[in-house]
Short mmCIF file of C-alpha atoms and ligand atoms in Angstrom, two decimals:
data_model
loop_
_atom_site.label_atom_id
_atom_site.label_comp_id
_atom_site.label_asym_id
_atom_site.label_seq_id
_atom_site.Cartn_x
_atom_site.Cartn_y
_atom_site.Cartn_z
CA UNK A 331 -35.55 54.46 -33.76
CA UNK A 332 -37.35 51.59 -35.90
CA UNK A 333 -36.27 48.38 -36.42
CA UNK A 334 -35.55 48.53 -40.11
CA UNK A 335 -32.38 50.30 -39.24
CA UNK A 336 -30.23 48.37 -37.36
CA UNK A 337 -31.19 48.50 -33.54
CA UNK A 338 -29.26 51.58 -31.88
CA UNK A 339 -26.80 50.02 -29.42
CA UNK A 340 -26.33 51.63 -25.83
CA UNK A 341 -23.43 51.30 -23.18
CA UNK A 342 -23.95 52.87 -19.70
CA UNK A 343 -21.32 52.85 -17.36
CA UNK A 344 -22.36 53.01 -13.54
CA UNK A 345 -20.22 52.97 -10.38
CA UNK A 346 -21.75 52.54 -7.50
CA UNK A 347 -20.63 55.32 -5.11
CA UNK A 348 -22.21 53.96 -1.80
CA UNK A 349 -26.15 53.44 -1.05
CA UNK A 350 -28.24 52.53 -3.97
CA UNK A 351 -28.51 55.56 -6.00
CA UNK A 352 -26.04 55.25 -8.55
CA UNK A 353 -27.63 51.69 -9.37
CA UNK A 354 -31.24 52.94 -8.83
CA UNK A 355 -30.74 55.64 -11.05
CA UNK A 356 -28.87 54.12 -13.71
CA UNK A 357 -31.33 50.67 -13.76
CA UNK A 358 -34.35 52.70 -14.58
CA UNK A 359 -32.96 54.56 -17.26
CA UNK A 360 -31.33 50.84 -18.98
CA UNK A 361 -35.12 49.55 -18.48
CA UNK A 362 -36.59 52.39 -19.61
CA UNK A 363 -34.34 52.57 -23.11
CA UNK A 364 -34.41 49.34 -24.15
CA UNK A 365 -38.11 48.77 -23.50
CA UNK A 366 -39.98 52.40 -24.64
CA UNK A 367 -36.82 53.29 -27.62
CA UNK A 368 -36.41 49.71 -28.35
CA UNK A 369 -32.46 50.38 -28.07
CA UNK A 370 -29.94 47.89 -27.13
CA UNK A 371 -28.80 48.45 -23.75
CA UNK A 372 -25.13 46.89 -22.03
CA UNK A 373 -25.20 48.54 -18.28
CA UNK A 374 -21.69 48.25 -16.69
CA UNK A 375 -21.96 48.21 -13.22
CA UNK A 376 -19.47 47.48 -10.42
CA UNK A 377 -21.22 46.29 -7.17
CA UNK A 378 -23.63 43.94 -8.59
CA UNK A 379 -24.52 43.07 -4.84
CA UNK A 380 -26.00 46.49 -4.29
CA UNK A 381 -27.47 46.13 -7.51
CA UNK A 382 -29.40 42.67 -6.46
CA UNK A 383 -30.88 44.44 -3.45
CA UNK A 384 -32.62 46.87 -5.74
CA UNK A 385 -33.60 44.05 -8.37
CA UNK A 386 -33.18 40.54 -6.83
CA UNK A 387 -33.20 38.72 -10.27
CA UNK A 388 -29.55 39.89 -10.64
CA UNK A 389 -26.87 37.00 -9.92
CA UNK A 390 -24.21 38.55 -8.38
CA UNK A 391 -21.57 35.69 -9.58
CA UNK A 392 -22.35 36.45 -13.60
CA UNK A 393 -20.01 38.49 -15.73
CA UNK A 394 -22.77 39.11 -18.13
CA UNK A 395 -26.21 38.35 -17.92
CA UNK A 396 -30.02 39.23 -19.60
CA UNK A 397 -32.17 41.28 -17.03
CA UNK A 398 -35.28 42.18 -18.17
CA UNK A 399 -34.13 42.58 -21.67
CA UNK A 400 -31.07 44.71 -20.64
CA UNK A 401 -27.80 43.40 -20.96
CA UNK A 402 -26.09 43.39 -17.69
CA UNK A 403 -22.14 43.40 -17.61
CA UNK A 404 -20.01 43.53 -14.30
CA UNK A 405 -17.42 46.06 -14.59
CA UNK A 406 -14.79 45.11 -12.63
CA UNK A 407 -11.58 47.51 -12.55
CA UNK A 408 -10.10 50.24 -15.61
CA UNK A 409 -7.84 47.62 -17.49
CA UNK A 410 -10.18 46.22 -19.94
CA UNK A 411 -9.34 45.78 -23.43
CA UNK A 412 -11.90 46.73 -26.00
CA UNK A 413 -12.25 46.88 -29.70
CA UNK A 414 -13.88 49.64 -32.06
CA UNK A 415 -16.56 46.83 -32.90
CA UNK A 416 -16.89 46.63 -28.97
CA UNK A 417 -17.88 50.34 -28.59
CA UNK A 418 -21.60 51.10 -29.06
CA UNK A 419 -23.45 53.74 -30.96
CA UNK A 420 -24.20 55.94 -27.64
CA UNK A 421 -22.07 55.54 -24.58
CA UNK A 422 -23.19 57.29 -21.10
CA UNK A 423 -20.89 57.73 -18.64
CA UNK A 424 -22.93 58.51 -15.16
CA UNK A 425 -21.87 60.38 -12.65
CA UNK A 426 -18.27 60.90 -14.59
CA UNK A 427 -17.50 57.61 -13.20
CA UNK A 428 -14.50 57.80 -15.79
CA UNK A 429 -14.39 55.31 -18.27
CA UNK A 430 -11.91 52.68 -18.68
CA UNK A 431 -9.06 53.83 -20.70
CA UNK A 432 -9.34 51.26 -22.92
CA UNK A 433 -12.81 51.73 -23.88
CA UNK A 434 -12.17 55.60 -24.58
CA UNK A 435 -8.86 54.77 -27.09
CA UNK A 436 -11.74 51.73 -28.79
CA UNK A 437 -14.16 54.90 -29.10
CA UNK A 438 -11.44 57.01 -30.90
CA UNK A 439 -11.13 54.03 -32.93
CA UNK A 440 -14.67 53.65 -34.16
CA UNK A 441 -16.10 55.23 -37.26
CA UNK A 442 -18.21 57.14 -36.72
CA UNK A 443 -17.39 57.77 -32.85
CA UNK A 444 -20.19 57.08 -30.58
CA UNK A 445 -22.65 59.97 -29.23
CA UNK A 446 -20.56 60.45 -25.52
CA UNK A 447 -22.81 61.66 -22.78
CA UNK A 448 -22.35 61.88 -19.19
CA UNK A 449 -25.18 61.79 -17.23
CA UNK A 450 -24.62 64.28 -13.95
CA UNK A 451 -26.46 64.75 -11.17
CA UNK A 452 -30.14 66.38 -10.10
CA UNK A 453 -30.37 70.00 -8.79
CA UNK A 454 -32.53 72.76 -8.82
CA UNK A 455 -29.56 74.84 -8.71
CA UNK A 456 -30.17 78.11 -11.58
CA UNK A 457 -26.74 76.85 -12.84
CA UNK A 458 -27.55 73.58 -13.94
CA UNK A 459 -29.47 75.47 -17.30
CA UNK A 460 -26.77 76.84 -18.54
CA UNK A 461 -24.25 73.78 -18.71
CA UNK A 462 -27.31 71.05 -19.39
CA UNK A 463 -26.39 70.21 -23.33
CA UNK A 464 -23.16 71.65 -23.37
CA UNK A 465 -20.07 69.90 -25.35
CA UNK A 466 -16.77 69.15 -23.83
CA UNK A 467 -13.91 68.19 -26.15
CA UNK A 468 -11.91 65.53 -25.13
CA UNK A 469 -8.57 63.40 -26.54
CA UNK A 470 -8.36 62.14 -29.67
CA UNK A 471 -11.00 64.66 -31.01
CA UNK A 472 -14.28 62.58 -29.14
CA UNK A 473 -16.86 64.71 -27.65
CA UNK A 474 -18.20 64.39 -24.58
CA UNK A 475 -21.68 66.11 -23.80
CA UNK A 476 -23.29 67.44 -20.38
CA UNK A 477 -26.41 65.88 -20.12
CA UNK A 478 -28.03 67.11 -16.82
CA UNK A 479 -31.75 65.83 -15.16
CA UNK A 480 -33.56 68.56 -14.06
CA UNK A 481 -37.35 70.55 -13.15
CA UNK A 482 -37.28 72.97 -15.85
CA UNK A 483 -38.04 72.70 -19.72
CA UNK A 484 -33.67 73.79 -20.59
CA UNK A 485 -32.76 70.36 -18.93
CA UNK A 486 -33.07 66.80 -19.27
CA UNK A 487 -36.01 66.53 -17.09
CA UNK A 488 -36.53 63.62 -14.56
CA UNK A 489 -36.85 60.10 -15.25
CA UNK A 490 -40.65 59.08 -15.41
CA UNK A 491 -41.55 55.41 -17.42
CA UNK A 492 -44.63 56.04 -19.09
CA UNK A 493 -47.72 54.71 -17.89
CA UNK A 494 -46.23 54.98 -14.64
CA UNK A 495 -48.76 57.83 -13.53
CA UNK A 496 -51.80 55.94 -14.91
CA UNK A 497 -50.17 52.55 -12.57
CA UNK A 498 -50.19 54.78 -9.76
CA UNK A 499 -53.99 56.34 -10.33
CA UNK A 500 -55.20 53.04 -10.76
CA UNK A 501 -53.38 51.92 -7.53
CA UNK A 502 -54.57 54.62 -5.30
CA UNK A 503 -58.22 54.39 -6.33
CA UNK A 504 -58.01 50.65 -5.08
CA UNK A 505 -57.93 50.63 -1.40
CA UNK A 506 -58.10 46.63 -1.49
CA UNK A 507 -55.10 46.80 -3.47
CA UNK A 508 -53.07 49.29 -0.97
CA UNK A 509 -54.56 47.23 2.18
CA UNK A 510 -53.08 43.76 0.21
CA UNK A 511 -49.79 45.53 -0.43
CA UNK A 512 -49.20 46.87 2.78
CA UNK A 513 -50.83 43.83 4.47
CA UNK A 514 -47.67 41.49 3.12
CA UNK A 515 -45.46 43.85 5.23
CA UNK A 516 -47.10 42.86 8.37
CA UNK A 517 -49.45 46.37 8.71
CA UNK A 518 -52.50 45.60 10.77
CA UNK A 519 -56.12 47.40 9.51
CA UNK A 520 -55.76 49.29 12.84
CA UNK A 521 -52.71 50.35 11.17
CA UNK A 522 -53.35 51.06 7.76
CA UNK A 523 -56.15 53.55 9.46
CA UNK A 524 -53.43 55.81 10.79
CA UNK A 525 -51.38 58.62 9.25
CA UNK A 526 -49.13 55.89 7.18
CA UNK A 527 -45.40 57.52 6.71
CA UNK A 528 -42.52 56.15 4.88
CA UNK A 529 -39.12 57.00 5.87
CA UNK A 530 -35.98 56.53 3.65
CA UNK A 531 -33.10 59.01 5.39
CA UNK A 532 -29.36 58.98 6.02
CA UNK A 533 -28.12 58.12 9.82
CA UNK A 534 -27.50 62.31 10.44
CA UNK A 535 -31.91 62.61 10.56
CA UNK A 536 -33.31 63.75 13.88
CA UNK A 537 -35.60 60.45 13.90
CA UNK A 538 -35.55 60.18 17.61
CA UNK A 539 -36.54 63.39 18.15
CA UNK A 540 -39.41 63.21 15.27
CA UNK A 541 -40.43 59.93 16.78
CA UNK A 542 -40.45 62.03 20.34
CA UNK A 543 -43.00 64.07 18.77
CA UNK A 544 -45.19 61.41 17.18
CA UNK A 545 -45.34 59.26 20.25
CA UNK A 546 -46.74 62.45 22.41
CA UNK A 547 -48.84 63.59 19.63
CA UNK A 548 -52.58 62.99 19.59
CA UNK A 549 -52.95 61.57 15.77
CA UNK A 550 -52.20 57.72 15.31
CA UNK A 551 -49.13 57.29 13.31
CA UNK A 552 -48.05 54.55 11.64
CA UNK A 553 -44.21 54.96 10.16
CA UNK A 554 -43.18 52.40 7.58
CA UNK A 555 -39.03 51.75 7.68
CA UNK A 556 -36.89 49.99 5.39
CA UNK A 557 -34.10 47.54 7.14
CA UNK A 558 -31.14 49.20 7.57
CA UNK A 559 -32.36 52.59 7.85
CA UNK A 560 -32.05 54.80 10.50
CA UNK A 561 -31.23 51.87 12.44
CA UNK A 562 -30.17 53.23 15.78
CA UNK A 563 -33.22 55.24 16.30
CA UNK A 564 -35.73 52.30 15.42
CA UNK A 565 -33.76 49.67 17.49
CA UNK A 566 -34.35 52.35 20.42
CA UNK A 567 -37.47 53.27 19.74
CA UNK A 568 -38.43 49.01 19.25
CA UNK A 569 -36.10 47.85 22.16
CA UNK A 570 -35.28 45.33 19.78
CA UNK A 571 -33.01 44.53 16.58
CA UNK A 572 -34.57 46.59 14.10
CA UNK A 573 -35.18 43.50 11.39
CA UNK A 574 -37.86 43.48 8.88
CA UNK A 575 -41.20 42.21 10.36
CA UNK A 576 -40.51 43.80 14.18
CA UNK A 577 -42.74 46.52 14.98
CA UNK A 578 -43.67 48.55 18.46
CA UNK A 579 -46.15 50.59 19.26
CA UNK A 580 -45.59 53.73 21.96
CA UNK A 581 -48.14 56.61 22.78
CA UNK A 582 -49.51 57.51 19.28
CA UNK A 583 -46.57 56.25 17.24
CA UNK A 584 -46.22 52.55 15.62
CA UNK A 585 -42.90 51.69 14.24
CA UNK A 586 -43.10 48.70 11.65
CA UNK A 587 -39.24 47.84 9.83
CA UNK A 588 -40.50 46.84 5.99
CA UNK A 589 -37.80 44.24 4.32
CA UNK A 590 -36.00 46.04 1.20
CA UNK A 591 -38.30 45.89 -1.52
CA UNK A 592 -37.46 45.45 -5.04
CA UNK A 593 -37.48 48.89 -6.79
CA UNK A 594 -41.31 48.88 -8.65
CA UNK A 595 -42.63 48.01 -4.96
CA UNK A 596 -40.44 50.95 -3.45
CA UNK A 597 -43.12 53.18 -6.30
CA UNK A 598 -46.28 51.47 -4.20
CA UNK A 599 -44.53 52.06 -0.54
CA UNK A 600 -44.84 56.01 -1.82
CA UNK A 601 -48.36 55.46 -3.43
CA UNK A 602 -49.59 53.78 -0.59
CA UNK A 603 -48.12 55.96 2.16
CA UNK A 604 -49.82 60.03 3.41
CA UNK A 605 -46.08 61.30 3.95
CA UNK A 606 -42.68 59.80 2.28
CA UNK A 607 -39.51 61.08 4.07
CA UNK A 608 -37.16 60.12 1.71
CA UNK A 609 -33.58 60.92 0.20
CA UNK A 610 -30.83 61.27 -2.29
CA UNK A 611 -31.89 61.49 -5.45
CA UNK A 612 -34.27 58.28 -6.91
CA UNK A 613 -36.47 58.12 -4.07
CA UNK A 614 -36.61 61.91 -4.15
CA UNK A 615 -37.46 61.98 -7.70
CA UNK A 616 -40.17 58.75 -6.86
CA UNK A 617 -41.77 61.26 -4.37
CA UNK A 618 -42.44 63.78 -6.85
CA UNK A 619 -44.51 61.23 -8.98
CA UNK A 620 -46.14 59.97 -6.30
CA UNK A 621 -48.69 62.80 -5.76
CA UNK A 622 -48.02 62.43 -1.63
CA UNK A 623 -46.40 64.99 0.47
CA UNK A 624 -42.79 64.16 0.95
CA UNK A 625 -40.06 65.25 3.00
CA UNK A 626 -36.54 65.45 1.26
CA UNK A 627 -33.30 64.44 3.11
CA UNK A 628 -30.62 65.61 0.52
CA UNK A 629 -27.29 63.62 0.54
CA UNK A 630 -24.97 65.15 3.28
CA UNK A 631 -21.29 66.77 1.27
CA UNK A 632 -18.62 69.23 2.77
CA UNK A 633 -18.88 72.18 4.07
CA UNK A 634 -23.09 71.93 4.23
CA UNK A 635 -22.74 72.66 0.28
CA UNK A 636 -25.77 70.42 0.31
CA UNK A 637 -27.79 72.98 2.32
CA UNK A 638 -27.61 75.48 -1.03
CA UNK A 639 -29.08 72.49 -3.42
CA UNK A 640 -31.73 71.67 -0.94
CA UNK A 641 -33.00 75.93 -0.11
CA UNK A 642 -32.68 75.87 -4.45
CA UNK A 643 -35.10 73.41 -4.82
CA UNK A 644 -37.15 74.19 -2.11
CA UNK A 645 -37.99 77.61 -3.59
CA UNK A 646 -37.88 75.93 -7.32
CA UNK A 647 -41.11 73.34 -6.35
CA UNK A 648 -44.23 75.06 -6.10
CA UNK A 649 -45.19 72.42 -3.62
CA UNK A 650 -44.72 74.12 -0.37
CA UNK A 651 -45.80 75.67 2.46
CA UNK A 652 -44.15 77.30 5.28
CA UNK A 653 -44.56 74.99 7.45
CA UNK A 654 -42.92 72.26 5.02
CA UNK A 655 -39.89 74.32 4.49
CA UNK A 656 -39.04 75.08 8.13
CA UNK A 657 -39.60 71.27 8.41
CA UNK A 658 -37.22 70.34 5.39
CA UNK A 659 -34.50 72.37 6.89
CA UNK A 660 -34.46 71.16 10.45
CA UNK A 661 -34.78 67.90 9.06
CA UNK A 662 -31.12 68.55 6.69
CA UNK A 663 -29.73 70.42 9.80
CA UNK A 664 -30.28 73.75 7.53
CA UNK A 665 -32.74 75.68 9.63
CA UNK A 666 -30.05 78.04 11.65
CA UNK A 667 -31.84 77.28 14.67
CA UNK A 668 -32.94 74.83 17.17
CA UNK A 669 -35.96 73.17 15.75
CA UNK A 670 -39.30 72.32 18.35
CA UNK A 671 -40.18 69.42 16.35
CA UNK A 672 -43.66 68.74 18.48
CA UNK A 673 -43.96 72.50 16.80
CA UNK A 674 -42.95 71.52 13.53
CA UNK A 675 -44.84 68.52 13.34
CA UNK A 676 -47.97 69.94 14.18
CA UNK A 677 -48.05 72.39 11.61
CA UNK A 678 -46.65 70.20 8.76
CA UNK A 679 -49.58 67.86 10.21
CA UNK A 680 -51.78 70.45 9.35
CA UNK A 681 -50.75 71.66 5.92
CA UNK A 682 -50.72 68.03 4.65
CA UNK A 683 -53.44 67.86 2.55
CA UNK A 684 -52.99 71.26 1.48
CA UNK A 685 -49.63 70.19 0.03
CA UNK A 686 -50.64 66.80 -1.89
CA UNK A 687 -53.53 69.44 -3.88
CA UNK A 688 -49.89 71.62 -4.58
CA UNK A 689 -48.23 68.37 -5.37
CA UNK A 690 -50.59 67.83 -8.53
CA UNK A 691 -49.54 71.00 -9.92
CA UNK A 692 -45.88 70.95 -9.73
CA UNK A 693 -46.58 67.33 -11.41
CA UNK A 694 -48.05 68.97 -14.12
CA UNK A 695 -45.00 71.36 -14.14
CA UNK A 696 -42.45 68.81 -14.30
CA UNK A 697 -44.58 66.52 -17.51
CA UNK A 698 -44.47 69.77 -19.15
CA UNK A 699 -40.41 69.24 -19.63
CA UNK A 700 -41.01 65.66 -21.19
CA UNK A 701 -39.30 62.45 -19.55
CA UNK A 702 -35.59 62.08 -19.39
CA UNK A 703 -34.62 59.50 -21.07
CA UNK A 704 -36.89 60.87 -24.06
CA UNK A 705 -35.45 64.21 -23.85
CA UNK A 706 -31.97 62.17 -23.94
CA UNK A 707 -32.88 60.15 -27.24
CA UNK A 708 -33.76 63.53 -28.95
CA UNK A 709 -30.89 65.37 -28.13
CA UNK A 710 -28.73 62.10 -29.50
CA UNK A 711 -30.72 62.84 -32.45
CA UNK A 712 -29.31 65.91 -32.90
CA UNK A 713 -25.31 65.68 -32.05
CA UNK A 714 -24.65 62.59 -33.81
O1 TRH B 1458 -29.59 55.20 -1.73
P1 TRH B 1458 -29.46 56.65 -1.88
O2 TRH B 1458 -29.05 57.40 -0.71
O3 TRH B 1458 -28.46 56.97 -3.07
C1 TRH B 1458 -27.56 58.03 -3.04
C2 TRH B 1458 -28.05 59.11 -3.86
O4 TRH B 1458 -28.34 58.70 -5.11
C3 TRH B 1458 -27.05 60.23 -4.00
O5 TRH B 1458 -27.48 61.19 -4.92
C4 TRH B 1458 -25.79 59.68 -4.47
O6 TRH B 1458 -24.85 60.72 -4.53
C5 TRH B 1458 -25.40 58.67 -3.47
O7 TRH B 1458 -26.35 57.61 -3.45
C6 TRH B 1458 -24.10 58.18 -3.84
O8 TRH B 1458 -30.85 57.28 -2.33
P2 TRH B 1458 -31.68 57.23 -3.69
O9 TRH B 1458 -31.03 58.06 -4.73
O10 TRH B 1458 -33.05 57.55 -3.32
O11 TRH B 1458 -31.61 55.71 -4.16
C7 TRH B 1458 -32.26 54.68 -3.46
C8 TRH B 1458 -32.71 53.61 -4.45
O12 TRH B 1458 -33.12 52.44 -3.73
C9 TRH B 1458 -33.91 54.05 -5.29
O13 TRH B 1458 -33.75 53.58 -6.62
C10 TRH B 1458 -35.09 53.30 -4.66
C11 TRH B 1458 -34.40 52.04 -4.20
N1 TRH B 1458 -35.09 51.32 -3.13
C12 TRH B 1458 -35.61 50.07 -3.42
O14 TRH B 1458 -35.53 49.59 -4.56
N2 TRH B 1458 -36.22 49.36 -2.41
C13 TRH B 1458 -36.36 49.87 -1.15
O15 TRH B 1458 -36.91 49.20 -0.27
C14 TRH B 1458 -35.83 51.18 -0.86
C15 TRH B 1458 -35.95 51.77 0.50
C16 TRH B 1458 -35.19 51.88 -1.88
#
């Protein structure tokens, strides 16, 4: 979209659900718009709080403010009043966080209407191919159009900046580089020589036991915690408030709690680390571009439904071993059975490096089916 034309506006609605998803999700993709399509980007949002732990340049008191090029506009409540010239050229609802009322009647309005797209959530589920694209109509003749991420080439793909891949190269090959990043956290050399693991789950994660297993094990491990996470397990396992800074070492096992980082240093925490435990959906996508070994801990919902996205994409990646599945599941609560996780461990342990060489090739998989928000602009292209 070149600048002779006039510069394609973009309005992105976000409503932050509960962790930092929603905003992590919805942040890239504003960044990632306005600075590789040159588009004009306004991102609603409604917990600008969550939002600042994510990106601390955000003031949380501002109704409207400039971050890193993208307009930022707090959303607060369904009763605003909008105009047709108010309306951009593409609007993206995420998450069909439902717009506000007034905003859909100012679409109706505007001639032409805007490309409407909501942006829905990542699974490997087969499903997800046949409703990725497709058209919805809605009130006062505006269209609204499915627009799901996914792994294969008849989705949207997953979010990946460019150059990001080169970054992390560059980053890996500079062990002064990982040794000054991690240093800032507090990680001794003695440390940094150990099995380094990041973990990023929900509360419901067996951590004590896993811990259990690390402490008696006979490999060093050194496992890298945001605050906040897991925070019963670390407090027990530290016999202390589990604050960024604190860390314990027990048997084999040293616990260090890492501050919240802002979101680009979350990408090095993964670079940086031999395992990633992590969750949801961002972080989960992260993992896959961080050529590492990961463990996924898939965002608990009713009646286990979870438990059928998580077995979908664990046969969908062609990063696996047997040892990683029966892992995954015990770790979601999905394996059926009681889990030894000194068992478990071990032969995950062992099938590490085997799994970062299978990591590079579903990598290669998933650049094959081009970067979301490039597959987004194209298929804008071709509905408006
Ligand atoms: O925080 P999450 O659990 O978010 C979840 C999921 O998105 C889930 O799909 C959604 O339904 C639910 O919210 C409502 O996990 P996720 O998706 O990995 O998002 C975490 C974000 O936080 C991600 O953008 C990375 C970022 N992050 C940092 O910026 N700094 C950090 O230190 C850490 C640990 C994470």
């Amino acid at each position: 979209m070149d600048h002779q034309q006039t510069q394609t506006s973009l309005a992105l609605f976000c409503k932050v659900v509960d962790n930092y998803g929603d905003i992590g999700i919805c942040w890239r993709l504003a960044r990632q718009l306005e600075q590789e399509h040159g588009i004009a980007v306004t991102l609603w949002v409604d917990d600008l709080h969550s939002f600042r732990r994510i990106c601390p340049e955000v003031d949380v008191d501002l109704e409207r403010q400039l971050v890193s090029g993208v307009t930022v506009r707090h959303w607060r409540g369904q009763d605003g009043v909008f105009s047709a010239q108010d309306v951009a050229d593409i609007v993206i609802e995420f998450f069909a966080c439902d717009l506000p009322p007034g905003y859909i009647q100012a679409m109706a309005e505007r001639a032409p209407h805007p490309v409407w797209l909501n942006l829905e959530g990542l699974s490997a589920e087969a499903w997800v191919e046949g409703c990725h694209a497709l058209p919805s109509t809605q009130p006062r003749s505006l269209i609204k159009y499915f627009f799901f991420p996914g792994f294969t080439s008849r989705t949207g793909g997953l979010l990946l900046e460019s150059g990001l891949l080169r970054q992390r190269q560059a980053f890996q090959q500079d062990a002064g580089a990982m040794r000054a990043f991690l240093g800032q956290f507090g990680v001794t050399p003695a440390e940094m020589t150990a099995t380094k693991v990041s973990l990023f789950c929900y509360p419901q994660a067996p951590v004590t036991e896993l811990f259990a297993a690390w402490q008696a094990g006979d490999k060093a491990i050194t496992c890298l915690v945001p605050e906040g996470v897991a925070a019963d397990a670390v407090q027990a396992f530290l016999g202390q408030a589990a604050t960024a800074g604190v860390s314990a070492t027990r048997g084999a096992l040293t616990v260090r709690v890492l501050p919240f980082v802002p979101q680009p240093d979350y990408d090095k925490l993964l670079w940086a680390c031999d395992l990633n435990f992590v969750r949801g959906e961002d972080s989960f996508v992260r993992a896959q571009w961080a050529a590492k070994p990961f463990i996924w801990h898939i965002y608990p919902q009713d009646k286990d439904l979870h438990h059928v996205k998580l077995n979908a994409f664990l046969q969908a990646t062609s990063a696996k071993t047997s040892s990683l599945v029966t892992f995954s599941l015990g770790w979601n609560g999905a394996a059926g059975e009681t889990i030894d996780w000194n068992v478990a461990w071990r032969r995950l342990d062992a099938d590490l490096p085997e799994i970062a060489r299978l990591s590079t090739d579903w990598e290669q998989q998933l650049l094959a089916n081009g970067d979301l928000a490039a597959n987004l602009c194209k298929f804008v292209e071709t509905v408006k």
